[in-house]
CSV table of C-alpha atoms in Angstrom, one decimal:
chain,number,residue,atom,x,y,z
A,1,UNK,CA,0.0,0.0,0.0
A,2,UNK,CA,1.0,3.6,-0.3
A,3,UNK,CA,3.1,5.0,2.5
A,4,UNK,CA,0.3,7.2,3.8
A,5,UNK,CA,-2.5,4.6,3.7
A,6,UNK,CA,-0.8,1.8,5.7
A,7,UNK,CA,-2.6,0.6,8.9
A,8,UNK,CA,-0.1,-0.2,11.6
A,9,UNK,CA,-1.1,-1.2,15.1
A,10,UNK,CA,-2.0,-4.1,17.4
A,11,UNK,CA,-3.9,-2.6,20.3
A,12,UNK,CA,-7.5,-3.8,20.8
A,13,UNK,CA,-8.9,-0.3,20.8
A,14,UNK,CA,-7.4,0.4,17.4
A,15,UNK,CA,-8.3,-2.9,15.8
A,16,UNK,CA,-11.9,-2.6,17.0
A,17,UNK,CA,-12.2,0.7,15.1
A,18,UNK,CA,-10.7,-0.8,12.0
A,19,UNK,CA,-13.0,-3.8,12.2
A,20,UNK,CA,-16.1,-1.5,12.7
A,21,UNK,CA,-15.1,0.4,9.5
A,22,UNK,CA,-14.7,-2.9,7.6
A,23,UNK,CA,-18.2,-4.0,8.6
A,24,UNK,CA,-19.8,-0.7,7.6
A,25,UNK,CA,-17.9,-0.4,4.3
A,26,UNK,CA,-20.3,-2.5,2.1
A,27,UNK,CA,-23.4,-0.4,3.1
A,28,UNK,CA,-24.5,2.7,1.3
A,29,UNK,CA,-25.3,4.5,4.6
A,30,UNK,CA,-23.4,7.6,5.8
A,31,UNK,CA,-20.7,7.2,8.4
A,32,UNK,CA,-19.2,9.7,10.9
A,33,UNK,CA,-15.6,9.3,11.9
A,34,UNK,CA,-14.7,11.0,15.1
A,35,UNK,CA,-11.2,11.5,16.5
A,36,UNK,CA,-8.5,13.8,17.6
A,37,UNK,CA,-6.1,15.3,15.0
A,38,UNK,CA,-3.6,12.8,13.7
A,39,UNK,CA,-5.6,9.6,14.6
A,40,UNK,CA,-6.2,8.5,11.0
A,41,UNK,CA,-9.7,9.7,10.1
A,42,UNK,CA,-8.9,10.0,6.4
A,43,UNK,CA,-7.4,6.5,6.4
A,44,UNK,CA,-10.6,5.1,7.8
A,45,UNK,CA,-12.6,7.0,5.2
A,46,UNK,CA,-10.4,5.5,2.4
A,47,UNK,CA,-10.9,2.1,3.9
A,48,UNK,CA,-14.7,2.5,3.9
A,49,UNK,CA,-14.5,3.4,0.2
A,50,UNK,CA,-12.0,0.7,-0.8
A,51,UNK,CA,-14.0,-2.1,0.9
A,52,UNK,CA,-17.3,-1.0,-0.6
A,53,UNK,CA,-18.9,-1.8,-3.9
A,54,UNK,CA,-17.9,1.7,-5.0
A,55,UNK,CA,-14.2,1.1,-4.8
A,56,UNK,CA,-13.7,1.6,-8.6
A,57,UNK,CA,-15.7,4.9,-8.5
A,58,UNK,CA,-14.4,8.3,-7.4
A,59,UNK,CA,-13.3,9.0,-3.9
A,60,UNK,CA,-13.6,12.8,-3.6
A,61,UNK,CA,-12.3,14.7,-0.5
A,62,UNK,CA,-13.2,18.2,0.7
A,63,UNK,CA,-11.7,19.8,3.8
A,64,UNK,CA,-14.6,22.0,4.9
A,65,UNK,CA,-12.3,24.2,7.0
A,66,UNK,CA,-10.0,25.0,4.0
A,67,UNK,CA,-12.5,27.3,2.2
A,68,UNK,CA,-14.2,30.5,3.3
A,69,UNK,CA,-17.9,30.3,4.1
A,70,UNK,CA,-18.7,32.3,0.9
A,71,UNK,CA,-17.2,29.5,-1.3
A,72,UNK,CA,-18.0,26.3,0.5
A,73,UNK,CA,-21.5,25.9,-1.0
A,74,UNK,CA,-20.2,26.5,-4.5
A,75,UNK,CA,-17.5,24.0,-3.9
A,76,UNK,CA,-20.0,21.4,-2.6
A,77,UNK,CA,-22.9,21.9,-5.0
A,78,UNK,CA,-21.3,23.7,-8.0
A,79,UNK,CA,-22.4,26.8,-9.8
A,80,UNK,CA,-23.6,28.2,-13.1
A,81,UNK,CA,-21.9,30.8,-15.2
A,82,UNK,CA,-22.5,34.3,-13.8
A,83,UNK,CA,-24.0,33.0,-10.6
A,84,UNK,CA,-21.7,35.3,-8.6
A,85,UNK,CA,-18.7,37.6,-9.2
A,86,UNK,CA,-15.9,35.5,-10.6
A,87,UNK,CA,-18.0,32.7,-11.9
A,88,UNK,CA,-16.9,33.0,-15.5
A,89,UNK,CA,-18.0,29.4,-16.4
A,90,UNK,CA,-20.2,26.7,-15.0
A,91,UNK,CA,-18.6,24.2,-12.7
A,92,UNK,CA,-19.7,20.9,-11.2
A,93,UNK,CA,-19.5,20.6,-7.4
A,94,UNK,CA,-17.9,17.8,-5.3
A,95,UNK,CA,-21.3,16.0,-5.1
A,96,UNK,CA,-21.4,15.7,-8.9
A,97,UNK,CA,-17.8,14.7,-9.1
A,98,UNK,CA,-18.4,11.9,-6.5
A,99,UNK,CA,-21.4,10.6,-8.3
A,100,UNK,CA,-21.6,6.8,-7.8
A,101,UNK,CA,-18.6,7.0,-5.5
A,102,UNK,CA,-17.8,8.4,-2.0
A,103,UNK,CA,-17.6,12.0,-0.8
A,104,UNK,CA,-15.4,12.5,2.3
A,105,UNK,CA,-16.2,15.7,4.2
A,106,UNK,CA,-13.3,16.5,6.6
A,107,UNK,CA,-13.7,19.0,9.4
A,108,UNK,CA,-17.5,18.7,9.1
A,109,UNK,CA,-18.2,20.9,12.2
A,110,UNK,CA,-16.9,24.0,10.4
A,111,UNK,CA,-19.8,24.1,7.9
A,112,UNK,CA,-22.0,27.1,8.1
A,113,UNK,CA,-25.7,26.6,9.0
A,114,UNK,CA,-26.7,27.5,5.4
A,115,UNK,CA,-24.4,24.8,4.0
A,116,UNK,CA,-25.6,22.3,6.6
A,117,UNK,CA,-29.2,22.9,5.4
A,118,UNK,CA,-28.3,22.3,1.8
A,119,UNK,CA,-26.2,19.3,2.8
A,120,UNK,CA,-29.2,17.8,4.6
A,121,UNK,CA,-31.3,18.0,1.5
A,122,UNK,CA,-28.6,16.4,-0.6
A,123,UNK,CA,-28.2,13.5,1.9
A,124,UNK,CA,-32.0,13.1,2.4
A,125,UNK,CA,-33.1,13.2,-1.3
A,126,UNK,CA,-30.0,12.6,-3.3
A,127,UNK,CA,-30.4,15.9,-5.1
A,128,UNK,CA,-28.1,18.9,-5.5
A,129,UNK,CA,-28.8,22.2,-7.1
A,130,UNK,CA,-26.0,24.3,-8.5
A,131,UNK,CA,-25.9,27.9,-7.3
A,132,UNK,CA,-27.6,30.0,-9.9
A,133,UNK,CA,-29.7,27.1,-11.2
A,134,UNK,CA,-33.3,26.0,-10.5
A,135,UNK,CA,-32.8,22.5,-11.9
A,136,UNK,CA,-31.8,19.8,-9.3
A,137,UNK,CA,-29.3,17.1,-10.3
A,138,UNK,CA,-29.8,13.6,-9.0
A,139,UNK,CA,-26.6,12.1,-7.6
A,140,UNK,CA,-25.7,8.7,-6.0
A,141,UNK,CA,-23.1,9.6,-3.3
A,142,UNK,CA,-22.1,7.8,-0.2
A,143,UNK,CA,-21.2,10.4,2.5
A,144,UNK,CA,-18.3,9.8,5.0
A,145,UNK,CA,-17.7,12.8,7.3
A,146,UNK,CA,-15.1,13.4,9.9
A,147,UNK,CA,-14.5,15.8,12.8
A,148,UNK,CA,-12.6,16.2,16.0
A,149,UNK,CA,-15.6,18.1,17.6
A,150,UNK,CA,-18.3,16.9,19.9
A,151,UNK,CA,-21.2,17.1,17.5
A,152,UNK,CA,-24.0,16.2,19.9
A,153,UNK,CA,-22.8,19.1,22.2
A,154,UNK,CA,-22.7,21.5,19.2
A,155,UNK,CA,-26.2,20.4,18.3
A,156,UNK,CA,-27.4,21.2,21.8
A,157,UNK,CA,-25.8,24.6,21.6
A,158,UNK,CA,-27.5,25.4,18.3
A,159,UNK,CA,-24.2,25.3,16.3
A,160,UNK,CA,-25.0,22.1,14.3
A,161,UNK,CA,-28.3,21.0,12.9
A,162,UNK,CA,-29.7,18.1,14.9
A,163,UNK,CA,-31.6,16.7,11.9
A,164,UNK,CA,-28.4,16.6,9.9
A,165,UNK,CA,-26.6,14.9,12.7
A,166,UNK,CA,-29.3,12.3,12.9
A,167,UNK,CA,-29.1,11.7,9.2
A,168,UNK,CA,-25.3,11.3,9.1
A,169,UNK,CA,-24.8,9.2,12.2
A,170,UNK,CA,-26.0,5.8,11.0
A,171,UNK,CA,-22.6,4.6,12.1
A,172,UNK,CA,-20.1,6.5,14.2
A,173,UNK,CA,-16.5,5.3,14.4
A,174,UNK,CA,-14.6,6.9,17.2
A,175,UNK,CA,-10.8,6.5,16.8
A,176,UNK,CA,-8.7,6.0,20.0
A,177,UNK,CA,-5.9,8.5,20.6
A,178,UNK,CA,-2.4,7.1,20.4
A,179,UNK,CA,-1.7,7.5,24.2
A,180,UNK,CA,-4.3,4.8,24.9
A,181,UNK,CA,-3.3,2.4,22.2
A,182,UNK,CA,-1.4,0.0,24.4
A,183,UNK,CA,1.8,-1.3,22.7
A,184,UNK,CA,1.3,0.6,19.4
A,185,UNK,CA,3.8,3.4,20.2
A,186,UNK,CA,6.7,0.9,20.0
A,187,UNK,CA,5.2,-0.8,16.9
A,188,UNK,CA,4.7,2.5,15.0
A,189,UNK,CA,8.0,3.9,16.1
A,190,UNK,CA,9.9,0.9,14.7
A,191,UNK,CA,7.8,1.0,11.5
A,192,UNK,CA,8.5,4.7,10.8
A,193,UNK,CA,12.1,4.4,11.9
A,194,UNK,CA,12.9,1.5,9.6
A,195,UNK,CA,11.2,3.2,6.7
A,196,UNK,CA,13.3,6.4,7.3
A,197,UNK,CA,16.5,4.4,7.7
A,198,UNK,CA,15.8,2.8,4.3
A,199,UNK,CA,15.2,6.2,2.8
A,200,UNK,CA,18.6,7.3,4.2
A,201,UNK,CA,20.3,4.1,2.8
A,202,UNK,CA,21.4,2.8,6.2
A,203,UNK,CA,22.8,-0.7,6.0
A,204,UNK,CA,21.0,-1.9,9.1
A,205,UNK,CA,18.6,-0.7,11.7
A,206,UNK,CA,20.2,-0.3,15.2
A,207,UNK,CA,16.9,0.3,17.1
A,208,UNK,CA,16.3,2.7,20.0
A,209,UNK,CA,17.9,2.8,23.5
A,210,UNK,CA,15.8,1.9,26.5
A,211,UNK,CA,15.8,5.5,27.6
A,212,UNK,CA,14.5,6.7,24.2
A,213,UNK,CA,11.7,4.1,24.2
A,214,UNK,CA,10.7,5.1,27.7
A,215,UNK,CA,10.5,8.8,26.7
A,216,UNK,CA,8.3,7.9,23.7
A,217,UNK,CA,6.0,5.9,26.0
A,218,UNK,CA,5.7,8.7,28.6
A,219,UNK,CA,4.9,11.5,26.1
A,220,UNK,CA,1.2,12.3,25.7
A,221,UNK,CA,1.2,12.8,21.9
A,222,UNK,CA,-1.3,15.6,21.3
A,223,UNK,CA,-0.7,15.2,17.6
A,224,UNK,CA,-1.1,11.4,17.7
A,225,UNK,CA,0.3,9.2,14.9
A,226,UNK,CA,1.1,12.2,12.6
A,227,UNK,CA,3.2,13.8,15.3
A,228,UNK,CA,4.8,10.4,16.2
A,229,UNK,CA,5.8,9.9,12.6
A,230,UNK,CA,7.5,13.4,12.4
A,231,UNK,CA,9.3,12.8,15.8
A,232,UNK,CA,10.6,9.4,14.7
A,233,UNK,CA,11.7,10.4,11.2
A,234,UNK,CA,13.4,13.5,12.6
A,235,UNK,CA,15.3,11.4,15.3
A,236,UNK,CA,16.6,9.0,12.6
A,237,UNK,CA,17.5,11.8,10.2
A,238,UNK,CA,19.5,13.6,12.9
A,239,UNK,CA,21.3,10.6,14.2
A,240,UNK,CA,24.8,10.6,12.9
A,241,UNK,CA,26.1,7.2,14.0
A,242,UNK,CA,23.7,4.6,12.7
A,243,UNK,CA,25.7,1.7,14.1
A,244,UNK,CA,24.5,2.7,17.7
A,245,UNK,CA,20.9,2.7,18.9
A,246,UNK,CA,19.2,6.0,18.6
A,247,UNK,CA,19.3,7.7,22.0
A,248,UNK,CA,18.1,11.2,21.5
A,249,UNK,CA,14.4,12.2,20.8
A,250,UNK,CA,13.4,15.8,20.0
A,251,UNK,CA,9.7,16.2,20.6
A,252,UNK,CA,9.5,20.0,19.9
A,253,UNK,CA,11.5,20.9,16.7
A,254,UNK,CA,11.1,24.6,17.6
A,255,UNK,CA,12.9,24.2,20.9
A,256,UNK,CA,16.1,26.2,20.7
A,257,UNK,CA,18.1,28.6,23.0
A,258,UNK,CA,18.0,31.1,20.1
A,259,UNK,CA,14.2,30.9,19.6
A,260,UNK,CA,12.9,34.4,19.0
A,261,UNK,CA,10.7,35.8,21.7
A,262,UNK,CA,7.2,37.0,20.8
A,263,UNK,CA,7.1,40.6,19.9
A,264,UNK,CA,4.8,42.6,22.2
A,265,UNK,CA,3.7,46.2,21.9
A,266,UNK,CA,4.2,48.3,25.0
A,267,UNK,CA,1.0,49.5,26.6
A,268,UNK,CA,1.3,53.3,26.9
A,269,UNK,CA,-0.9,53.2,30.0
A,270,UNK,CA,1.7,51.1,31.8
A,271,UNK,CA,4.8,52.6,33.3
A,272,UNK,CA,8.0,51.5,31.5
A,273,UNK,CA,9.4,49.9,34.6
A,274,UNK,CA,11.3,46.6,33.9
A,275,UNK,CA,9.5,43.6,35.4
A,276,UNK,CA,11.4,41.5,37.8
A,277,UNK,CA,10.9,37.8,38.1
A,278,UNK,CA,10.5,36.8,41.8
A,279,UNK,CA,13.2,34.4,43.1
A,280,UNK,CA,12.0,30.9,43.8
A,281,UNK,CA,11.1,30.3,47.4
A,282,UNK,CA,13.4,27.9,49.3
A,283,UNK,CA,12.6,26.1,52.5
A,284,UNK,CA,15.6,27.3,54.4
A,285,UNK,CA,14.4,25.6,57.6
A,286,UNK,CA,14.9,22.2,56.0
A,287,UNK,CA,18.6,22.9,55.2
A,288,UNK,CA,20.8,20.9,57.6
A,289,UNK,CA,24.0,20.7,55.4
A,290,UNK,CA,24.9,24.1,53.9
A,291,UNK,CA,27.7,22.9,51.7
A,292,UNK,CA,25.6,20.1,50.3
A,293,UNK,CA,22.7,22.4,49.6
A,294,UNK,CA,24.9,24.9,47.8
A,295,UNK,CA,26.5,22.1,45.8
A,296,UNK,CA,23.2,20.7,44.8
A,297,UNK,CA,21.9,24.1,43.7
A,298,UNK,CA,25.1,24.8,41.7
A,299,UNK,CA,24.8,21.4,40.0
A,300,UNK,CA,21.2,22.0,39.1
A,301,UNK,CA,22.1,25.4,37.6
A,302,UNK,CA,24.9,23.8,35.5
A,303,UNK,CA,22.7,21.0,34.3
A,304,UNK,CA,19.9,23.4,33.2
A,305,UNK,CA,22.3,25.7,31.5
A,306,UNK,CA,24.0,22.9,29.6
A,307,UNK,CA,20.7,21.5,28.4
A,308,UNK,CA,19.5,25.0,27.4
A,309,UNK,CA,22.6,25.5,25.2
A,310,UNK,CA,22.5,22.0,23.8
A,311,UNK,CA,25.7,21.0,25.7
A,312,UNK,CA,27.8,23.6,23.9
A,313,UNK,CA,30.3,24.3,26.7
A,314,UNK,CA,31.5,27.6,25.4
A,315,UNK,CA,28.0,29.0,25.0
A,316,UNK,CA,27.1,27.7,28.5
A,317,UNK,CA,30.2,29.3,30.0
A,318,UNK,CA,29.4,32.7,28.3
A,319,UNK,CA,25.8,32.5,29.6
A,320,UNK,CA,26.9,31.9,33.2
A,321,UNK,CA,29.6,34.6,33.0
A,322,UNK,CA,32.4,31.9,33.5
A,323,UNK,CA,35.6,31.3,31.7
A,324,UNK,CA,35.7,28.0,29.8
A,325,UNK,CA,38.2,26.6,32.3
A,326,UNK,CA,36.0,27.6,35.2
A,327,UNK,CA,33.0,25.8,33.6
A,328,UNK,CA,35.1,22.7,33.0
A,329,UNK,CA,36.3,22.7,36.6
A,330,UNK,CA,32.7,23.1,37.9
A,331,UNK,CA,31.5,20.2,35.6
A,332,UNK,CA,34.3,18.0,36.9
A,333,UNK,CA,33.5,18.9,40.5
A,334,UNK,CA,29.9,17.8,40.1
A,335,UNK,CA,30.6,14.8,37.9
A,336,UNK,CA,29.0,16.3,34.8
A,337,UNK,CA,31.2,14.8,32.1
A,338,UNK,CA,30.8,14.9,28.3
A,339,UNK,CA,27.2,14.2,27.3
A,340,UNK,CA,26.9,10.6,26.0
A,341,UNK,CA,24.6,9.5,23.2
């Protein structure tokens, strides 16, 4: 299969979702796919199409959030020439393009109420009318829609049509986030890493260190599988000695000691007095060994500064107003040798 349509995973929660999609695929009924970003909603939509009797017909995708409200209806239902400013020729909409196939509506919750009303009629009666036309066109389209929003809650708040929700929710497939897919982080990490190693023409795959695997397991993955793929491929790409297991994982590619600070405009109503950061409170009553407490504090400062400057000792020494030799002496004193892989 293509690199972006491969299903990889072994957890029960994930396999149950895939199995539910497989069972719903042969039916003509609409399906809602719910899940956080990066959980594979479009992959499930493609599976619903490929395992249906429509697999040789068009699979048409529309991201409802990618277009302004003024154009979304024209994109969905098409328009006639001169229907609005800029409509220099007639154009079929996505419904007509997907006739006899599947129409995947991603980010469904972003549709305007007007577009939802017209979508309801299209789903209910199988008819669409181009903007600027009075003649409906009959279409045979299977709808698969996806969102990361709580649609029942939006319907209660009046931001989504309850009748449209009822019509689209014949089957609802909720995809589990990566953090609850037991065992899948290791499986997916190995899969993405081996693929990247092959792309980089490595002779063999050295694997990950135990510490790296542990950090992958402990991370919460707000971006789910999409984020995991980027993190793993970046770790492989940046690793210089492919004979040794990968031991460094960068979760935030924007993390840098030279990251620009956000520009803020000064408030003229506020006096231009530099703000001072309060010093952290220390429980001095608990200190029973002054030398040990001072040494521990000094070591913590050194460790934080080294990490902030990516273990560049000259940059760290400059940031701490030390000479290079003074920094080296302090590192030796606290057992902070060269950083190992």
